[in-house]
Amino acid sequence: MGIELDIRPIKDWLPQLNNPLLISGPCSLETEEQTLETAKQLAKDPRVFIYRGGVWKPRTRPGSFEGVGSVGLKWLQTVKKETGLPVGTEVANAQHTEEALKAGLDVLWIGARSTASPFVVQEIADVVKGTDAVVMVKNPVNPDVQLWMGALERLNQAGIKNLVGIHRGFTPFRETKYRNYPNWKTFIELRRLMPNLPVICDPSHIAGKREYLYEVSQKAFDMGMEGLMLESHRDPSCALSDKDQQVTPAELFAILDKLVIRYSSSPNKQFENQLELLRSRIDALDAELMEVLASRVEIVKQIGQYKKENNVTALQINRWTELMNKRIDTGEKMNLNKTFVQILFQLIHEDSVRMQTEIMDQE
């Protein structure tokens, strides 16, 4: 069952929006000149709707640049005054939130580390309670959709109706192409469980390198996200934090020019009719798949009972290896993706072992 949050569409609090929401600016505000110059360049493109800049930047380990602190709020006020762009920054605790609200910032967002702590989120929710603040919530560092939802619910229960989720990827447990593992299925699950929540993507933190920003951004639009948060710095080579994932405003505009924006529906009636026909065929095939799986389960149970009577282990590793190799080979002959087949039969076999083990444990 999905949860309908009591929230407003983005266009309600950002009426000038006429494209997907784009938030851009440097990872960190470093000087007043760098802050304002970057903002003035970004403001030249009407596709940029909000200027972002990190003021407080607690790093994983101490010793690196941790932000300019509260003085950066004054710089953001200057940006808003001179460019007309709404401005926002990340808040990581109640004090940050109080200062940002007092400074009149338009947008606040909660970072991945903070989202992972219900205590921190609740402290922030207590501060913004009774205000008309716009609050965006990044996913937690681990792919825990319930933790992400919990943060959003805490804010909504505090009366915050201007809510947006930000998908920024998850801490990988191995070497990957990107800085953070996208794990798009967690976003899909959030969308299923909170269908009226606007969600944007943070390709900068997923990619970690500027050369991957376009492909991650396009994937976000292909997945139906409402916008992007892309980091831009007037001279990324000199940036004091995350310089490899930032682009100049000109490079940002070039990325935007290449992106194809997808929509949730089409005015083409023929398209809708054909889509409905194809979906009906998918539904029928899925029903057949469920029937086949149900038949397979019955056979698995018989095998489990037979193994129990003959005191044989549920897991037969040689059989599993043989089965997997055969399924992958058959799948390749049918032009099925090898990884898909591996994952599918891994899940099927793990559940088969689970069922057989339960049968063996029965008295």
XYZ file of C-alpha atoms in Angstrom:
363
model
C 0.000 0.000 0.000
C 1.308 3.437 -0.942
C 1.338 6.489 1.318
C -0.193 9.722 0.054
C 1.777 12.506 1.717
C 0.080 15.836 2.379
C 2.373 17.771 0.049
C 2.248 20.355 -2.724
C 3.542 19.965 -6.295
C 6.832 21.759 -7.010
C 5.116 24.293 -9.242
C 3.007 25.474 -6.297
C 6.061 26.816 -4.456
C 8.133 27.507 -7.578
C 5.581 29.045 -9.993
C 8.222 30.060 -12.559
C 8.993 26.385 -13.204
C 8.443 25.560 -16.883
C 10.912 22.692 -17.274
C 12.225 19.908 -15.045
C 13.601 21.405 -11.829
C 17.326 22.179 -12.092
C 19.315 23.106 -8.998
C 22.934 24.068 -9.578
C 25.888 25.719 -7.918
C 29.186 24.775 -6.297
C 29.645 21.899 -3.913
C 31.058 24.413 -1.429
C 30.963 28.162 -1.175
C 34.612 29.196 -0.894
C 34.726 32.973 -1.285
C 32.107 35.638 -1.839
C 33.572 36.322 -5.292
C 33.461 32.630 -6.305
C 29.903 32.335 -4.989
C 28.579 35.367 -6.845
C 30.501 34.851 -10.094
C 29.319 31.247 -10.414
C 25.752 32.352 -9.695
C 25.830 35.123 -12.292
C 27.027 32.684 -14.959
C 24.350 30.126 -14.051
C 21.611 32.772 -13.997
C 22.185 33.400 -17.715
C 20.348 30.143 -18.505
C 16.609 30.154 -17.660
C 16.737 26.389 -17.182
C 18.486 26.952 -13.828
C 15.799 27.577 -11.197
C 17.630 27.351 -7.848
C 21.193 28.159 -6.803
C 22.810 25.737 -4.380
C 25.940 26.110 -2.290
C 27.386 24.139 0.604
C 28.008 26.306 3.680
C 28.682 23.631 6.295
C 30.704 20.742 4.864
C 31.581 18.161 7.532
C 33.817 15.655 5.789
C 34.239 11.947 6.378
C 37.566 12.656 8.076
C 38.757 15.928 9.641
C 41.510 18.011 8.107
C 39.988 18.817 4.721
C 37.929 21.894 3.849
C 34.770 21.846 5.974
C 33.005 24.907 4.601
C 33.086 28.618 5.347
C 30.298 28.378 7.905
C 27.578 30.894 8.642
C 29.189 33.724 6.665
C 28.202 31.792 3.532
C 24.545 32.487 4.300
C 25.181 36.195 3.700
C 26.770 35.348 0.351
C 23.661 33.396 -0.625
C 21.521 36.385 0.338
C 23.642 38.479 -2.047
C 23.179 35.902 -4.816
C 19.407 36.068 -4.406
C 19.442 39.872 -4.411
C 21.670 40.236 -7.482
C 20.443 37.333 -9.653
C 16.872 36.759 -8.486
C 17.546 33.030 -8.124
C 16.110 31.237 -5.090
C 18.971 29.878 -2.955
C 19.507 26.804 -0.818
C 22.012 24.894 1.266
C 22.402 21.645 3.203
C 21.532 21.569 6.897
C 22.885 18.830 9.125
C 21.493 19.759 12.527
C 19.018 22.014 14.325
C 21.433 24.947 14.598
C 22.132 24.952 10.860
C 18.403 24.890 10.208
C 17.676 27.790 12.547
C 20.406 29.923 10.940
C 19.302 29.079 7.378
C 15.681 29.952 8.127
C 16.706 33.193 9.823
C 18.771 34.094 6.743
C 15.681 33.646 4.556
C 17.004 30.795 2.418
C 14.412 29.380 0.031
C 15.430 25.711 0.075
C 16.999 23.435 2.677
C 18.118 19.889 2.099
C 19.117 17.100 4.419
C 22.196 15.122 3.377
C 22.577 11.355 3.149
C 24.407 10.983 6.454
C 21.799 13.057 8.284
C 18.882 11.167 6.705
C 20.354 7.994 8.182
C 19.739 9.343 11.702
C 16.069 9.654 12.780
C 17.268 11.704 15.770
C 18.849 14.345 13.519
C 15.867 14.419 11.173
C 13.472 14.866 14.075
C 15.541 17.770 15.443
C 15.392 19.457 12.038
C 11.652 18.718 11.757
C 11.092 20.362 15.153
C 12.838 23.539 13.930
C 10.944 23.835 10.630
C 7.583 23.013 12.236
C 5.086 25.783 11.617
C 7.032 27.261 8.689
C 6.442 27.147 4.940
C 9.963 25.868 4.312
C 10.949 23.877 1.240
C 12.818 20.800 2.453
C 14.514 18.217 0.263
C 15.681 14.882 1.619
C 18.539 12.887 0.130
C 18.445 9.116 0.389
C 20.418 7.607 3.293
C 23.903 6.268 2.581
C 22.575 2.696 2.554
C 19.672 1.558 0.312
C 17.102 1.540 3.122
C 13.869 2.843 1.614
C 12.095 2.735 4.985
C 14.689 5.070 6.507
C 14.273 7.466 3.566
C 10.492 7.339 3.903
C 10.723 7.840 7.663
C 12.642 11.096 7.227
C 10.056 12.386 4.764
C 7.189 11.369 7.044
C 8.747 13.136 10.055
C 8.934 16.373 8.098
C 5.432 15.977 6.707
C 4.054 15.325 10.186
C 5.746 18.579 11.246
C 3.568 20.352 8.700
C 6.093 20.626 5.867
C 4.165 20.351 2.593
C 6.943 21.498 0.249
C 8.827 18.208 0.164
C 11.146 16.699 -2.440
C 13.212 13.506 -2.406
C 16.737 13.523 -3.827
C 18.243 10.322 -5.202
C 22.040 10.612 -4.831
C 23.070 6.967 -4.856
C 24.391 4.704 -2.119
C 27.742 3.893 -0.582
C 29.168 1.002 -2.627
C 30.687 -2.035 -0.936
C 33.097 -2.648 -3.810
C 34.871 -0.778 -6.577
C 32.323 0.582 -9.047
C 32.263 2.778 -12.119
C 30.526 5.539 -10.195
C 31.318 7.184 -6.884
C 28.002 5.997 -5.445
C 25.990 3.003 -6.614
C 22.733 4.262 -8.228
C 20.611 1.257 -7.192
C 17.662 2.589 -9.190
C 15.356 -0.059 -7.716
C 15.354 1.809 -4.377
C 14.069 4.918 -6.138
C 11.423 2.799 -7.885
C 10.328 1.390 -4.527
C 10.114 4.889 -3.026
C 8.032 5.994 -6.010
C 5.716 3.016 -5.526
C 5.297 3.627 -1.797
C 5.044 7.440 -2.008
C 3.483 8.015 -5.437
C 2.813 11.759 -5.040
C 6.328 12.638 -3.819
C 8.430 14.637 -6.324
C 11.893 13.095 -6.676
C 14.926 14.619 -8.367
C 18.349 13.129 -9.041
C 21.806 14.246 -7.888
C 24.020 12.951 -10.730
C 27.085 14.717 -9.290
C 27.221 12.479 -6.224
C 26.268 9.344 -8.125
C 28.841 9.877 -10.872
C 31.748 11.288 -8.888
C 33.357 12.255 -12.195
C 32.176 14.878 -14.644
C 32.478 12.549 -17.651
C 29.583 10.450 -16.330
C 27.200 13.305 -15.538
C 25.354 13.212 -18.852
C 24.619 9.484 -18.807
C 23.395 9.552 -15.196
C 21.274 12.646 -15.875
C 19.677 11.038 -18.936
C 18.997 7.858 -16.980
C 17.241 9.987 -14.338
C 14.920 11.477 -16.946
C 14.373 8.049 -18.506
C 13.253 6.858 -15.044
C 10.750 9.712 -14.753
C 12.464 11.959 -12.217
C 11.276 15.557 -11.948
C 14.652 17.268 -12.038
C 18.372 17.339 -11.317
C 20.813 18.761 -8.801
C 24.092 19.274 -10.637
C 27.163 20.877 -9.100
C 28.744 23.739 -11.026
C 31.794 25.833 -10.162
C 33.339 28.717 -12.092
C 36.688 26.836 -12.058
C 36.303 23.210 -10.884
C 40.057 22.589 -11.065
C 40.465 24.944 -8.101
C 37.469 23.692 -6.086
C 38.182 22.948 -2.434
C 35.790 19.962 -2.351
C 34.641 17.340 -4.877
C 36.332 19.057 -7.804
C 36.187 15.965 -10.051
C 32.382 15.939 -10.160
C 31.834 19.647 -10.803
C 31.534 21.376 -14.177
C 31.697 24.969 -15.296
C 28.377 26.695 -16.067
C 29.187 26.480 -19.792
C 29.802 22.725 -19.510
C 26.559 22.369 -17.562
C 24.602 24.126 -20.314
C 26.150 21.789 -22.893
C 24.958 18.776 -20.878
C 21.458 20.244 -20.654
C 21.390 20.794 -24.410
C 21.961 17.070 -25.025
C 19.442 15.728 -22.530
C 16.130 14.310 -23.755
C 13.313 15.026 -21.309
C 10.808 12.185 -20.881
C 7.197 12.581 -19.797
C 4.833 10.340 -17.843
C 2.232 10.335 -20.632
C 1.650 11.320 -24.254
C -1.200 13.231 -25.947
C -0.954 10.758 -28.844
C -4.091 8.597 -28.551
C -2.662 5.921 -30.833
C 0.350 5.614 -28.536
C -1.903 5.175 -25.487
C -4.006 2.498 -27.228
C -0.949 0.553 -28.387
C 0.677 0.850 -24.957
C -2.438 -0.510 -23.284
C -2.497 -3.455 -25.706
C 1.142 -4.305 -24.990
C 0.588 -3.970 -21.245
C -2.327 -6.379 -21.460
C -0.043 -8.921 -23.110
C 2.518 -8.398 -20.325
C -0.204 -8.984 -17.717
C -1.204 -12.254 -19.383
C 2.413 -13.455 -19.571
C 2.999 -12.508 -15.940
C -0.024 -14.601 -14.951
C 1.489 -17.560 -16.822
C 4.809 -16.997 -15.080
C 3.101 -17.064 -11.685
C 1.367 -20.326 -12.555
C 4.669 -21.888 -13.634
C 6.378 -20.695 -10.448
C 3.550 -22.111 -8.328
C 3.993 -25.492 -10.055
C 7.735 -25.304 -9.445
C 7.172 -24.628 -5.747
C 5.099 -27.796 -5.392
C 7.896 -29.864 -6.931
C 10.476 -28.169 -4.671
C 8.385 -29.158 -1.642
C 8.282 -32.782 -2.832
C 12.061 -32.726 -3.255
C 12.454 -31.289 0.255
C 10.303 -34.035 1.755
C 12.213 -36.708 -0.173
C 15.567 -35.297 1.021
C 14.298 -35.214 4.612
C 13.253 -38.883 4.476
C 16.686 -39.826 3.137
C 18.672 -37.476 5.431
C 20.153 -35.425 2.533
C 21.130 -31.739 2.776
C 18.892 -29.074 1.273
C 21.782 -27.365 -0.525
C 23.471 -29.451 -3.219
C 26.236 -27.192 -4.510
C 27.150 -29.343 -7.505
C 23.520 -29.432 -8.607
C 23.272 -25.671 -8.110
C 26.385 -25.010 -10.220
C 25.135 -27.311 -12.967
C 21.673 -25.721 -12.902
C 23.046 -22.159 -13.066
C 25.364 -22.951 -15.993
C 22.529 -24.562 -17.928
C 20.126 -21.707 -17.272
C 22.658 -19.096 -18.343
C 23.462 -21.058 -21.504
C 19.760 -21.442 -22.328
C 19.161 -17.768 -21.607
C 21.946 -16.643 -23.927
C 20.438 -18.737 -26.727
C 17.182 -16.846 -26.120
C 18.981 -13.479 -26.121
C 18.365 -12.945 -22.393
C 20.824 -10.829 -20.447
C 23.304 -13.025 -18.544
C 23.190 -10.910 -15.367
C 19.390 -10.957 -15.380
C 19.328 -14.758 -15.625
C 21.915 -15.085 -12.846
C 19.991 -12.831 -10.475
C 16.653 -14.439 -11.307
C 17.788 -18.007 -10.687
C 19.844 -17.004 -7.654
C 16.625 -15.752 -6.078
C 14.650 -18.813 -7.171
C 17.273 -21.243 -5.869
C 17.728 -19.421 -2.548
C 13.983 -19.620 -1.952
C 13.976 -23.293 -2.937
C 16.678 -24.017 -0.339
C 14.711 -22.004 2.240
C 11.546 -24.014 1.613
C 13.391 -27.336 1.749
C 15.113 -26.348 4.993
C 11.775 -25.453 6.579
C 10.387 -28.847 5.562
C 13.401 -30.601 7.111
C 12.986 -28.655 10.372
C 9.342 -29.653 10.727
C 8.645 -32.311 13.340
